[in-house]
Amino acid sequence: MFLKGKTALVTGSTSGIGLAYAKALAVEGANIVINGFGDADAIEAERKALEETSGAKAVYSDADLTKPERIEEMMKLAAQEFGGVDILINNAGTQHVDPIEDFPVDKWDLIIALNLTSSFHTVRHAVPYMKERRWGRIIATASAHSKAASPFKTAYVTAKHGLAGFTKTIALELAEHGITANAISPGYVWTSLVENQIPDTMKARGMSREDVINKVLLEGQPTKQFVTPEQVAALALYLCRDEAAQITGANLSIDGGWTAE
Ligand code: NAD
């Protein structure tokens, strides 16, 4: 249990990749702050399960990360419970698929706020404690879309490219403080985020569900397989190890070869 005594905060950890991160961190004994939306009973069951796994404490914040004041509250909760956050994983995100001329302005604003700006706020609140301890790990779930574009995803591609630039910048700023900052860039991972964009993609491209899965989603992924949330979490866990202390400012692909093309 190499994370015993450390605290990890994972945004958007009530499902998908975020929940897989939380579970992997719990196996190594970390205190965890989980965050995100969903059914209250299901979230409470996950929170308890994390504590059983870790033998440490897990708390839940229902902060809506599009609201800077709610982010501040979440970071204060972590400080009250645990003193601060040693491992920060910025993972919450959402998607919307539409041609540029039809792209709803509120969806653009939501995706930029959640997928990009929320990380600025969590990081600025987390860094003073990490600097004090001279140890920290900041990880962003970026995306293959932080390196390559796809049509009809303007807001998402813009936000993820921004997140990659943000991560490189803080890596340089924090390099002499024992704090690393890296992005993990998955290709398609089978989660609700992918499931939910299938109907819109069917509409935007005039395709069947099967064609969207095979000709759009897996078309660009040379292995023709979805990445699993557990594979992404294992990479994040590696970044938390002392062996990874010299990995910083990296944008690590886990995309079945997508961005090799
Ligand atoms: P998901 O929909 O399963 O998880 C998203 C999480 O974010 C959930 O916990 C949800 O409750 C939370 N969330 C949504 N809006 C929020 C808000 N306003 N405030 C706080 N929390 C909010 O999706 P996922 O696929 O696990 O996505 C996680 C991250 O991985 C996202 O940043 C996504 O862009 C990225 N990603 C996903 C894939 C993929 O193929 N699934 C690929 C590359 C990158």
Coordinates of C-alpha atoms and ligand atoms in Angstrom, one line a residue:
M1 CA 0.0 0.0 0.0
F2 CA 2.4 2.7 -1.2
L3 CA -0.2 5.5 -0.9
K4 CA -1.0 5.1 2.8
G5 CA -1.2 8.5 4.5
K6 CA -1.7 10.3 1.2
T7 CA -4.9 11.9 0.0
A8 CA -6.2 11.8 -3.6
L9 CA -9.0 13.9 -5.0
V10 CA -10.5 12.6 -8.2
T11 CA -13.0 14.8 -10.0
G12 CA -15.9 13.1 -11.9
S13 CA -15.3 9.9 -10.0
T14 CA -18.9 8.6 -9.6
S15 CA -18.6 6.6 -12.9
G16 CA -16.4 5.5 -15.7
I17 CA -12.6 6.3 -15.7
G18 CA -12.9 8.5 -12.5
L19 CA -14.3 5.7 -10.5
A20 CA -11.6 3.3 -11.8
Y21 CA -9.0 5.8 -10.6
A22 CA -10.6 6.0 -7.2
K23 CA -10.7 2.2 -6.9
A24 CA -7.1 1.8 -7.9
L25 CA -5.9 4.5 -5.5
A26 CA -7.9 2.9 -2.7
V27 CA -6.2 -0.4 -3.3
E28 CA -2.9 1.4 -2.4
G29 CA -4.4 2.8 0.8
A30 CA -5.0 6.5 -0.1
N31 CA -7.7 8.7 1.5
I32 CA -10.0 9.7 -1.3
V33 CA -12.3 12.6 -2.2
I34 CA -14.7 11.5 -4.8
N35 CA -16.9 13.9 -6.8
G36 CA -19.5 13.9 -9.5
F37 CA -23.2 13.4 -10.1
G38 CA -25.4 10.4 -9.8
D39 CA -27.8 8.4 -7.6
A40 CA -27.1 9.2 -3.9
D41 CA -27.4 5.6 -2.7
A42 CA -25.1 4.3 -5.4
I43 CA -22.5 7.0 -4.6
E44 CA -22.7 6.2 -0.9
A45 CA -22.2 2.5 -1.7
E46 CA -19.1 3.3 -3.7
R47 CA -17.8 5.6 -1.0
K48 CA -18.1 2.9 1.6
A49 CA -16.6 0.3 -0.7
L50 CA -13.5 2.6 -1.2
E51 CA -13.1 2.8 2.6
E52 CA -13.3 -1.0 2.9
T53 CA -10.7 -1.4 0.2
S54 CA -8.3 1.2 1.5
G55 CA -8.7 1.0 5.3
A56 CA -8.6 4.8 5.0
K57 CA -11.2 7.5 4.7
A58 CA -13.3 8.4 1.6
V59 CA -15.5 11.5 1.4
Y60 CA -17.8 12.7 -1.3
S61 CA -18.3 16.2 -2.7
D62 CA -21.3 16.9 -4.9
A63 CA -19.6 20.1 -6.3
D64 CA -20.7 21.2 -9.8
L65 CA -17.3 21.9 -11.3
T66 CA -18.7 24.4 -13.7
K67 CA -19.0 26.7 -10.7
P68 CA -15.7 28.1 -9.3
E69 CA -17.2 28.7 -5.8
R70 CA -18.3 25.0 -5.6
I71 CA -14.8 24.0 -6.5
E72 CA -13.4 26.1 -3.7
E73 CA -15.8 24.4 -1.3
M74 CA -14.7 21.0 -2.5
M75 CA -11.0 21.9 -2.0
K76 CA -11.9 23.3 1.5
L77 CA -13.6 20.0 2.4
A78 CA -10.5 18.1 1.4
A79 CA -8.4 20.5 3.5
Q80 CA -10.7 20.1 6.5
E81 CA -10.8 16.3 6.3
F82 CA -7.2 15.6 5.3
G83 CA -5.1 18.7 5.5
G84 CA -4.9 18.9 1.8
V85 CA -4.6 17.0 -1.4
D86 CA -1.4 15.1 -2.4
I87 CA -2.7 13.6 -5.6
L88 CA -5.1 15.6 -7.8
I89 CA -6.7 13.9 -10.7
N90 CA -8.7 16.3 -12.9
N91 CA -11.0 13.9 -14.7
A92 CA -14.6 15.3 -14.9
G93 CA -15.7 15.9 -18.4
T94 CA -18.5 15.8 -20.9
Q95 CA -19.0 15.8 -24.6
H96 CA -21.4 17.2 -27.2
V97 CA -21.4 16.4 -30.9
D98 CA -22.8 18.9 -33.4
P99 CA -21.7 20.7 -36.6
I100 CA -20.2 24.1 -35.8
E101 CA -23.1 26.1 -37.2
D102 CA -25.6 24.2 -35.0
F103 CA -23.3 23.9 -31.9
P104 CA -25.4 25.2 -28.9
V105 CA -23.7 28.1 -27.2
D106 CA -24.6 26.7 -23.7
K107 CA -22.9 23.4 -24.6
W108 CA -19.7 25.2 -25.7
D109 CA -19.7 27.1 -22.4
L110 CA -20.4 24.0 -20.3
I111 CA -17.6 22.0 -22.0
I112 CA -15.0 24.8 -21.7
A113 CA -15.9 25.3 -18.0
L114 CA -15.9 21.7 -17.0
N115 CA -13.3 20.1 -19.3
L116 CA -10.8 22.9 -19.1
T117 CA -11.4 25.8 -16.6
S118 CA -12.3 23.5 -13.6
S119 CA -8.7 22.2 -13.7
F120 CA -7.3 25.7 -13.4
H121 CA -9.3 26.2 -10.2
T122 CA -8.6 22.8 -8.6
V123 CA -4.9 23.2 -9.3
R124 CA -4.6 26.7 -8.0
H125 CA -6.2 25.6 -4.7
A126 CA -4.2 22.4 -4.4
V127 CA -0.7 23.6 -5.1
P128 CA 0.1 25.5 -1.9
Y129 CA -0.2 22.3 0.2
M130 CA 1.8 20.3 -2.3
K131 CA 4.5 22.9 -2.3
E132 CA 4.6 22.8 1.5
R133 CA 5.0 19.0 1.5
R134 CA 7.4 19.1 -1.5
W135 CA 5.5 16.3 -3.1
G136 CA 2.5 16.2 -5.4
R137 CA 1.0 14.5 -8.4
I138 CA -1.3 16.3 -10.8
I139 CA -2.9 14.2 -13.5
A140 CA -5.4 15.3 -16.1
T141 CA -7.5 13.0 -18.1
A142 CA -7.0 14.6 -21.5
S143 CA -7.8 12.6 -24.5
A144 CA -6.6 11.5 -27.9
H145 CA -8.5 14.7 -28.8
S146 CA -5.8 16.7 -27.0
K147 CA -3.5 15.7 -29.9
A148 CA -5.8 15.1 -32.9
A149 CA -9.2 16.6 -33.9
S150 CA -12.4 14.9 -35.1
P151 CA -15.2 16.8 -36.8
F152 CA -18.3 17.9 -34.9
K153 CA -16.5 18.1 -31.5
T154 CA -15.2 21.7 -31.5
A155 CA -15.7 22.4 -27.8
Y156 CA -14.3 19.1 -26.7
V157 CA -11.2 19.2 -28.9
T158 CA -10.6 22.8 -28.0
A159 CA -10.9 22.1 -24.3
K160 CA -8.6 19.0 -24.4
H161 CA -5.9 20.8 -26.4
G162 CA -6.1 23.6 -23.8
L163 CA -5.8 21.1 -21.0
A164 CA -2.7 19.6 -22.5
G165 CA -1.1 23.1 -22.7
F166 CA -2.2 23.9 -19.2
T167 CA -0.6 20.6 -18.0
K168 CA 2.8 21.4 -19.7
T169 CA 2.8 24.9 -18.2
I170 CA 2.2 23.8 -14.6
A171 CA 4.7 21.0 -15.0
L172 CA 7.4 23.6 -15.8
E173 CA 6.3 25.9 -12.9
L174 CA 6.3 23.1 -10.4
A175 CA 9.3 21.2 -11.6
E176 CA 11.6 22.1 -8.7
H177 CA 8.9 21.5 -6.0
G178 CA 8.7 17.7 -6.2
I179 CA 5.4 18.0 -8.0
T180 CA 4.8 16.4 -11.3
A181 CA 2.0 17.2 -13.8
N182 CA 1.0 15.0 -16.6
A183 CA -1.8 14.3 -19.0
I184 CA -3.2 10.9 -19.8
S185 CA -4.8 10.7 -23.2
P186 CA -7.1 7.8 -23.8
G187 CA -8.6 6.8 -27.1
Y188 CA -12.1 5.5 -26.9
V189 CA -12.9 4.0 -23.5
W190 CA -16.2 2.2 -23.1
T191 CA -18.0 4.5 -20.5
S192 CA -21.3 6.4 -20.4
L193 CA -19.6 9.4 -22.1
V194 CA -19.1 7.3 -25.2
E195 CA -22.5 5.5 -25.0
N196 CA -24.2 8.9 -24.7
Q197 CA -22.7 10.4 -27.8
I198 CA -23.7 7.6 -30.1
P199 CA -27.3 8.9 -30.8
D200 CA -26.0 12.4 -31.6
T201 CA -23.3 11.0 -33.9
M202 CA -25.9 8.8 -35.6
K203 CA -27.8 12.0 -36.3
A204 CA -24.9 14.2 -37.2
R205 CA -23.5 11.6 -39.7
G206 CA -26.7 9.9 -40.7
M207 CA -25.4 6.5 -39.6
S208 CA -26.7 3.4 -37.8
R209 CA -25.5 2.6 -34.2
E210 CA -23.3 -0.3 -35.4
D211 CA -21.7 1.9 -38.0
V212 CA -21.0 4.7 -35.5
I213 CA -19.2 2.1 -33.2
N214 CA -17.2 0.4 -36.0
K215 CA -16.7 3.2 -38.6
V216 CA -16.4 6.2 -36.3
L217 CA -15.3 5.2 -32.8
L218 CA -13.1 2.2 -33.5
E219 CA -12.2 3.2 -37.1
G220 CA -9.3 5.4 -35.8
Q221 CA -8.2 3.0 -33.1
P222 CA -5.9 0.6 -34.9
T223 CA -6.3 -2.2 -32.3
K224 CA -10.0 -2.1 -33.0
Q225 CA -10.6 -2.5 -29.3
F226 CA -11.9 -0.1 -26.6
V227 CA -9.5 0.9 -23.9
T228 CA -10.7 -0.1 -20.4
P229 CA -11.1 2.3 -17.4
E230 CA -8.9 -0.1 -15.4
Q231 CA -6.0 0.3 -17.9
V232 CA -6.2 4.1 -17.7
A233 CA -6.2 3.8 -13.9
A234 CA -3.2 1.6 -13.8
L235 CA -1.2 4.2 -15.8
A236 CA -2.3 7.0 -13.3
L237 CA -1.2 4.8 -10.4
Y238 CA 2.2 4.4 -12.0
L239 CA 2.5 8.2 -12.2
C240 CA 2.0 8.3 -8.4
R241 CA 5.0 6.1 -7.7
D242 CA 8.4 7.5 -6.8
E243 CA 9.8 5.7 -9.9
A244 CA 7.7 8.2 -12.0
A245 CA 9.2 11.3 -10.3
Q246 CA 11.0 12.3 -13.5
I247 CA 7.9 12.0 -15.7
T248 CA 6.5 15.5 -15.9
G249 CA 5.0 17.6 -18.6
A250 CA 4.2 14.5 -20.6
N251 CA 1.0 13.7 -22.5
L252 CA 0.8 9.9 -22.4
S253 CA -1.3 8.2 -25.0
I254 CA -3.3 5.1 -24.2
D255 CA -5.3 4.9 -27.4
G256 CA -4.7 1.6 -29.2
G257 CA -2.4 3.4 -31.6
W258 CA -4.8 6.1 -32.7
T259 CA -2.4 9.0 -32.5
A260 CA 0.5 7.0 -34.0
E261 CA -1.1 7.6 -37.4
Ligands
NAD1 P1 -18.4 9.5 -17.5 O1 -19.6 10.2 -18.1 O2 -18.5 8.0 -17.1 O3 -17.8 10.3 -16.2 C1 -17.9 11.7 -16.1 C2 -17.8 12.1 -14.7 O4 -17.9 13.5 -14.6 C3 -19.0 11.5 -13.9 O5 -18.6 11.2 -12.6 C4 -20.0 12.7 -13.8 O6 -20.9 12.7 -12.8 C5 -19.0 13.8 -13.7 N1 -19.5 15.2 -14.0 C6 -20.2 15.5 -15.1 N2 -20.5 16.8 -15.1 C7 -20.0 17.3 -13.9 C8 -20.0 18.6 -13.3 N3 -20.6 19.6 -13.8 N4 -19.4 18.7 -12.1 C9 -18.8 17.6 -11.5 N5 -18.7 16.4 -12.1 C10 -19.3 16.2 -13.2 O7 -17.3 9.6 -18.6 P2 -15.8 9.1 -18.7 O8 -15.7 8.5 -20.1 O9 -15.3 8.3 -17.5 O10 -15.0 10.5 -18.7 C11 -14.0 10.9 -17.8 C12 -13.0 11.7 -18.5 O11 -12.3 10.9 -19.5 C13 -13.6 12.9 -19.2 O12 -12.7 14.1 -19.0 C14 -13.5 12.5 -20.7 O13 -13.4 13.6 -21.5 C15 -12.2 11.7 -20.6 N6 -12.1 10.8 -21.8 C16 -13.0 9.8 -22.0 C17 -12.8 9.0 -23.1 C18 -13.8 7.9 -23.4 O14 -13.7 7.3 -24.5 N7 -14.7 7.5 -22.5 C19 -11.7 9.1 -23.9 C20 -10.8 10.1 -23.6 C21 -11.0 10.9 -22.6

